[in-house]
Short mmCIF file of C-alpha atoms in Angstrom, two decimals:
data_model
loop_
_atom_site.label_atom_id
_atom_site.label_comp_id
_atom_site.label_asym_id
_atom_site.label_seq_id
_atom_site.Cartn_x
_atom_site.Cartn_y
_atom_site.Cartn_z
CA UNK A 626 -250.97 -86.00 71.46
CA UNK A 627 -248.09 -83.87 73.38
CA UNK A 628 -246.80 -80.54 71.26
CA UNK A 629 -243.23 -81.27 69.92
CA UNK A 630 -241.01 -78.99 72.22
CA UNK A 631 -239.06 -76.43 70.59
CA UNK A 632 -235.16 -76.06 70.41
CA UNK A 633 -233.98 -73.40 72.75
CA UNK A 634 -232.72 -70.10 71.18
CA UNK A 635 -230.08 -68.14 72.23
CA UNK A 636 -230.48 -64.36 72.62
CA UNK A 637 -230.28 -63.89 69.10
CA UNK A 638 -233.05 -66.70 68.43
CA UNK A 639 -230.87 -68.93 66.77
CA UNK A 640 -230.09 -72.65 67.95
CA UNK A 641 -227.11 -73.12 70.23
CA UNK A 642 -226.40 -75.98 68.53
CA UNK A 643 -225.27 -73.46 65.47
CA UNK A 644 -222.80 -72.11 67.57
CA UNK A 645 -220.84 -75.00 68.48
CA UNK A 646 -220.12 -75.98 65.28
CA UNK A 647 -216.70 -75.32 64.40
CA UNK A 648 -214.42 -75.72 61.27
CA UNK A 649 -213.02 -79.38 60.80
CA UNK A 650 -209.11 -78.72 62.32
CA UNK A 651 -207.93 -81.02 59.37
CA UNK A 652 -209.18 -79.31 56.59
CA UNK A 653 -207.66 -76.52 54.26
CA UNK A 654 -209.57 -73.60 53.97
CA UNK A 655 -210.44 -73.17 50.67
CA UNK A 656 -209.03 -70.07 49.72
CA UNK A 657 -205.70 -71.35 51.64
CA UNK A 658 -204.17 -72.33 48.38
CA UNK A 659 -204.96 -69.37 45.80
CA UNK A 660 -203.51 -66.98 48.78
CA UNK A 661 -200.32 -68.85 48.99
CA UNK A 662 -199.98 -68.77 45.29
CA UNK A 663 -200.57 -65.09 45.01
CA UNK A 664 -197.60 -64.49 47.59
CA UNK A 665 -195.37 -67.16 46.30
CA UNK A 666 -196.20 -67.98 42.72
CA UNK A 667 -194.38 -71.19 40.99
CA UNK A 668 -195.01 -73.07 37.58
CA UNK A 669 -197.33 -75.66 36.60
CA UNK A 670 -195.41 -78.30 36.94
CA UNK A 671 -194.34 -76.89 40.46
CA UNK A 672 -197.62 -77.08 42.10
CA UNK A 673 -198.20 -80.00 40.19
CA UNK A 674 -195.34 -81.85 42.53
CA UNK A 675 -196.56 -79.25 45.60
CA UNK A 676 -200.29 -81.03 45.32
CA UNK A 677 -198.74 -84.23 45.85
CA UNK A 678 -196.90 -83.24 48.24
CA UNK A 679 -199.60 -82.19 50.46
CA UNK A 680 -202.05 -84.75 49.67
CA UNK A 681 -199.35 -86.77 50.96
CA UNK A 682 -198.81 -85.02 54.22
CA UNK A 683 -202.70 -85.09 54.82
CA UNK A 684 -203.04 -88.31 54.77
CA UNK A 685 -199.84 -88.74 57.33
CA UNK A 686 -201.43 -85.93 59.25
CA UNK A 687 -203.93 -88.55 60.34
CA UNK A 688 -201.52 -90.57 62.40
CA UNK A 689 -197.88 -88.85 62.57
CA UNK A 690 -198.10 -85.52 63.93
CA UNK A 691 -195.96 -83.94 60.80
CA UNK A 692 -197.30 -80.15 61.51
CA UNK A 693 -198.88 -78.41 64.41
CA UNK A 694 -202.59 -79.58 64.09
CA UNK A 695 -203.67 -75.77 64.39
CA UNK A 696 -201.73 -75.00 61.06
CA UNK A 697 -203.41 -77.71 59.02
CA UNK A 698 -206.31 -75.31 58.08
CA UNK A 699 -203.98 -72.41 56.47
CA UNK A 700 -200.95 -74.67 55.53
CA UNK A 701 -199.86 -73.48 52.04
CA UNK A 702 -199.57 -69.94 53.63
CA UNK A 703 -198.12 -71.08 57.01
CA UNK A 704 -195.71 -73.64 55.35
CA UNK A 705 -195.36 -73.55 51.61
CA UNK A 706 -195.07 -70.10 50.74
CA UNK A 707 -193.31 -69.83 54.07
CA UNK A 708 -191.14 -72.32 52.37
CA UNK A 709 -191.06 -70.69 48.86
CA UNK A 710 -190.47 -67.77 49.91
CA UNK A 711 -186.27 -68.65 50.62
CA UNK A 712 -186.06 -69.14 47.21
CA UNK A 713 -185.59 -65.75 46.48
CA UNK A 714 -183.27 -64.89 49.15
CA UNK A 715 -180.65 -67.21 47.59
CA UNK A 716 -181.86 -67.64 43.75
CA UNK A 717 -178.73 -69.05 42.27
CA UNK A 718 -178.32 -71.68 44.85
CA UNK A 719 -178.20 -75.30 43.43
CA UNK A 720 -177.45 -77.70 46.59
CA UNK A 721 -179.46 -76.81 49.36
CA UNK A 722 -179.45 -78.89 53.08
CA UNK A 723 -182.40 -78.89 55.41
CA UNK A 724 -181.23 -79.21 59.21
CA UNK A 725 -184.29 -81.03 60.98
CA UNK A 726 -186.61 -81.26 57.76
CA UNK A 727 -189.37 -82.66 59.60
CA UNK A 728 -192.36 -82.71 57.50
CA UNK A 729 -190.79 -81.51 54.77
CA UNK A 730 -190.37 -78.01 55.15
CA UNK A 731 -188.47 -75.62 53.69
CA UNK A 732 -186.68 -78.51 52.11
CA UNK A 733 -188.86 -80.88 50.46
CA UNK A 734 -191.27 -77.75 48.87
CA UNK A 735 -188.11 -76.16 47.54
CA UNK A 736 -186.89 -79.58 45.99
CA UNK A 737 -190.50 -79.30 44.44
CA UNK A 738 -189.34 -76.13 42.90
CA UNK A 739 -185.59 -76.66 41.75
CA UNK A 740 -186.89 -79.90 40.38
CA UNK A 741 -185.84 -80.07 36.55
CA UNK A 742 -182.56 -77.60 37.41
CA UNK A 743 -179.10 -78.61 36.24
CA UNK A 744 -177.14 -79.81 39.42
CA UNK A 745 -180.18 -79.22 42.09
CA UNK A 746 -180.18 -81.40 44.91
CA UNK A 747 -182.09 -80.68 48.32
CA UNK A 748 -180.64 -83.31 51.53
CA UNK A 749 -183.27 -83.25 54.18
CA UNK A 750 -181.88 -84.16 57.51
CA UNK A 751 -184.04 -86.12 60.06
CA UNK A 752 -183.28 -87.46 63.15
CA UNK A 753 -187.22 -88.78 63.79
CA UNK A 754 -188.08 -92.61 61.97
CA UNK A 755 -191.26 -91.73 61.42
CA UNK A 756 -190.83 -88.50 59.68
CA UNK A 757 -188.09 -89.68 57.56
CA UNK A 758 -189.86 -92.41 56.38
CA UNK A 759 -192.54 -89.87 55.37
CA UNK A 760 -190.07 -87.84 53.39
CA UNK A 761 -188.86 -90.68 51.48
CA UNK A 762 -192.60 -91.63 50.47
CA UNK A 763 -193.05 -87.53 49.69
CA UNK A 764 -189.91 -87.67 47.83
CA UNK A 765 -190.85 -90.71 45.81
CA UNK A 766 -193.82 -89.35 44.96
CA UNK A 767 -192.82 -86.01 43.84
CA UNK A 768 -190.02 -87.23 41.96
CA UNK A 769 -187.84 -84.47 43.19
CA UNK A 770 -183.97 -84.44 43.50
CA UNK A 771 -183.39 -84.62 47.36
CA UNK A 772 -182.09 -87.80 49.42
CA UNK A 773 -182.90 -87.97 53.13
CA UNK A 774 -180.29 -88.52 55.75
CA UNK A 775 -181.47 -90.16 58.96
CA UNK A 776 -178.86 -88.57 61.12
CA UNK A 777 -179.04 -86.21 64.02
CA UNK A 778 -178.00 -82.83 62.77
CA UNK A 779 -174.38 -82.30 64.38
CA UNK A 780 -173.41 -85.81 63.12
CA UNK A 781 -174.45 -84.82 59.71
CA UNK A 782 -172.96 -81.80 60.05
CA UNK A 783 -170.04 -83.29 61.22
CA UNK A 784 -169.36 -85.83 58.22
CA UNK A 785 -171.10 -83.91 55.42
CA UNK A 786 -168.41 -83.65 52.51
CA UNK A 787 -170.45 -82.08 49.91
CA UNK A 788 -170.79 -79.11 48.82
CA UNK A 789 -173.83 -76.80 50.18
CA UNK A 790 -175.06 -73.51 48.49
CA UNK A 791 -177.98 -72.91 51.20
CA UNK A 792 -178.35 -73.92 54.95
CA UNK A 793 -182.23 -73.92 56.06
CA UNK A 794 -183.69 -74.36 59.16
CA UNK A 795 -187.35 -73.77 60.09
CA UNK A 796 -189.02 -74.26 63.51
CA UNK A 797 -185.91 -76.74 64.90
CA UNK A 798 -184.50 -75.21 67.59
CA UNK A 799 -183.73 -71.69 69.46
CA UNK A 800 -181.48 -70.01 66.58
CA UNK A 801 -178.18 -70.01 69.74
CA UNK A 802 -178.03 -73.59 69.35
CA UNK A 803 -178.77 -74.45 65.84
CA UNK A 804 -175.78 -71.99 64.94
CA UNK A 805 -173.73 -73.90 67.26
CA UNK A 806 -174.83 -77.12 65.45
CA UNK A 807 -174.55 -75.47 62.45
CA UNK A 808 -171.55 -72.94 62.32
CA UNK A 809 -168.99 -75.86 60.91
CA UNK A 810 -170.91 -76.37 57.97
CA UNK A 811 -171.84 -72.62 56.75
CA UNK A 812 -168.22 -71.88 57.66
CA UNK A 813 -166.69 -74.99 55.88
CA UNK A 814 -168.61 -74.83 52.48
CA UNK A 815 -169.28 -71.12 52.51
CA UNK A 816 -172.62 -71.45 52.32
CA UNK A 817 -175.98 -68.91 52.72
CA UNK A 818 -177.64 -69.58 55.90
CA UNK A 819 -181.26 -68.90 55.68
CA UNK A 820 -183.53 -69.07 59.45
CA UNK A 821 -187.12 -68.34 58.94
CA UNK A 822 -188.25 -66.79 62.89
CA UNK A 823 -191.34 -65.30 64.43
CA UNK A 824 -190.99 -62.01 66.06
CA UNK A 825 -188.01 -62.43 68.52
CA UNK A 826 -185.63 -63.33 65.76
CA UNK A 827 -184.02 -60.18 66.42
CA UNK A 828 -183.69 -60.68 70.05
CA UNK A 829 -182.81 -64.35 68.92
CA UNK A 830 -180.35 -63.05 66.93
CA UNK A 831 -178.06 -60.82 69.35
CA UNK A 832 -178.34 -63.69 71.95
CA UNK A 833 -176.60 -65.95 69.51
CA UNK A 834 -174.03 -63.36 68.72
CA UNK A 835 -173.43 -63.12 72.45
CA UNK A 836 -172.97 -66.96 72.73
CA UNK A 837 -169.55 -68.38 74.07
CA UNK A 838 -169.33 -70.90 70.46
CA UNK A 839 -170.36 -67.38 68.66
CA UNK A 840 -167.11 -65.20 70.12
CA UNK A 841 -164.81 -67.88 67.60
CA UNK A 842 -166.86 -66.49 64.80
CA UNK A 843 -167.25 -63.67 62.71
CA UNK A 844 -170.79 -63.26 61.51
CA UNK A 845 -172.57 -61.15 58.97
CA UNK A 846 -175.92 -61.44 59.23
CA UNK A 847 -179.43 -59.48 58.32
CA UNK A 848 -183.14 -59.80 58.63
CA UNK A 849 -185.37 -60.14 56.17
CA UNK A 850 -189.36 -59.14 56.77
CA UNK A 851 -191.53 -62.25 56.12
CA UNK A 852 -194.36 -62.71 52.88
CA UNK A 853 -196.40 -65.04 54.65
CA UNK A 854 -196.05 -63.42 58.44
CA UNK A 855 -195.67 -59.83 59.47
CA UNK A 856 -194.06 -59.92 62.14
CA UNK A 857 -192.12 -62.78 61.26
CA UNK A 858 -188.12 -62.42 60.06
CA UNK A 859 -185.68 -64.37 57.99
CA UNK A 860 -182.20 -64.48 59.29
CA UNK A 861 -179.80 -64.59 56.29
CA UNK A 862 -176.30 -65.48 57.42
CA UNK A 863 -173.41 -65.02 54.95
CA UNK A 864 -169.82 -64.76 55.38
CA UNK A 865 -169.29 -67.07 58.38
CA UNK A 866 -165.56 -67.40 59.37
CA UNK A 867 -163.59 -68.03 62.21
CA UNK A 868 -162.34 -65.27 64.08
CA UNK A 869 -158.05 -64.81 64.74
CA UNK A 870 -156.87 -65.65 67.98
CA UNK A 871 -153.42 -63.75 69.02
#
């Protein structure tokens, strides 16, 4: 009767086999959660609605590309508390508008927070049929006082009568043309904007300043260090107003 032949061991006499195996991409880590918590903590009822939430977007994930697939495994640091985090930048806002909400964030985790708040409503602007769609299921579900506008974001910006405490934008577009999306609305309702950036937001910054739409503006505007990434800034933009011509 032959010998049963051995599995091959690497140097360090363990199977290769062990070393391929990798970390399913669309699964949290488990300690994801607690460590976006513990940066951004919220109430009960809060993560309550934020549990939905993701549940929700997990089980999109599968066929609608919502997030980068390589964020999936750390996404309540990478997005949620990312999210969260603006809260505190602005804490008194009530009316809060999402440019390019895509799967939800900042603006559908911080209607998830102001839920239950006298006068708080969160419009999440979305360009993408798919992704709105999504945002009206996540909104259903999490019962949470936003509406979603399937518009592109300068024709939003461009009929948009309300008024607006907070302008977010995360991940949309280079921060030189979202402000010249943008500019009409933080300079017509006076609103905060708040731009979450990676490590050129800086750079990112004095480029938009430099702009040709940017020289019929006056902007004051600082950076804010990132919670959830260190090198990471938010861009807070307040005081937008158009500059005199002689």
């Amino acid at each position: 009767m032959p010998k049963a032949r051995r599995p091959r061991l690497d140097r360090e006499g363990k199977s290769p086999l062990r070393g391929r195996i990798r970390r399913d991409p669309e699964r949290v880590e488990p300690t994801d959660r607690d460590r976006a918590l513990t940066l951004t903590p919220v109430s009960r009822e809060t993560l309550e609605r934020l549990d939905r939430f993701v549940a929700l977007l997990l089980a999109w994930q599968r066929t609608t590309n919502l997030i980068a697939p390589s964020t999936v495994s750390h996404l309540w640091v990478r997005h949620v508390a990312d999210s969260l985090q603006l809260l505190d930048l602005a804490p008194a806002a009530r009316v809060w508008v999402d440019l390019g909400a895509g799967g939800g964030f900042p603006g559908l985790v911080i209607a998830c927070a102001l839920a239950g708040r006298p006068g708080a409503h969160v419009h999440l602007i979305e360009s993408n049929t798919k992704k709105a769609a999504f945002l009206r299921e996540a909104q259903r579900l999490t019962e949470t006082p936003a509406s979603v506008h399937g518009a592109r974001i300068e024709d939003f910006v461009a009929s948009f009568e309300g008024p607006a405490d907070v302008v977010a934008a995360r991940a949309v577009a280079p921060l030189k043309s979202l402000l010249d999306q943008c500019f009409p609305l933080l300079g017509k309702s006076g609103a905060t904007g708040l731009f979450p950036n990676g490590q050129n937001a800086e750079l990112e910054l004095r480029q938009a300043r430099e702009s040709r739409a940017a020289k019929a503006w006056t902007i004051n505007a600082t950076l804010v260090p990132s919670r959830t990434d260190p090198a990471g800034r938010i861009i807070v933009i307040r005081d937008v107003e158009r500059s005199r011509t002689t």
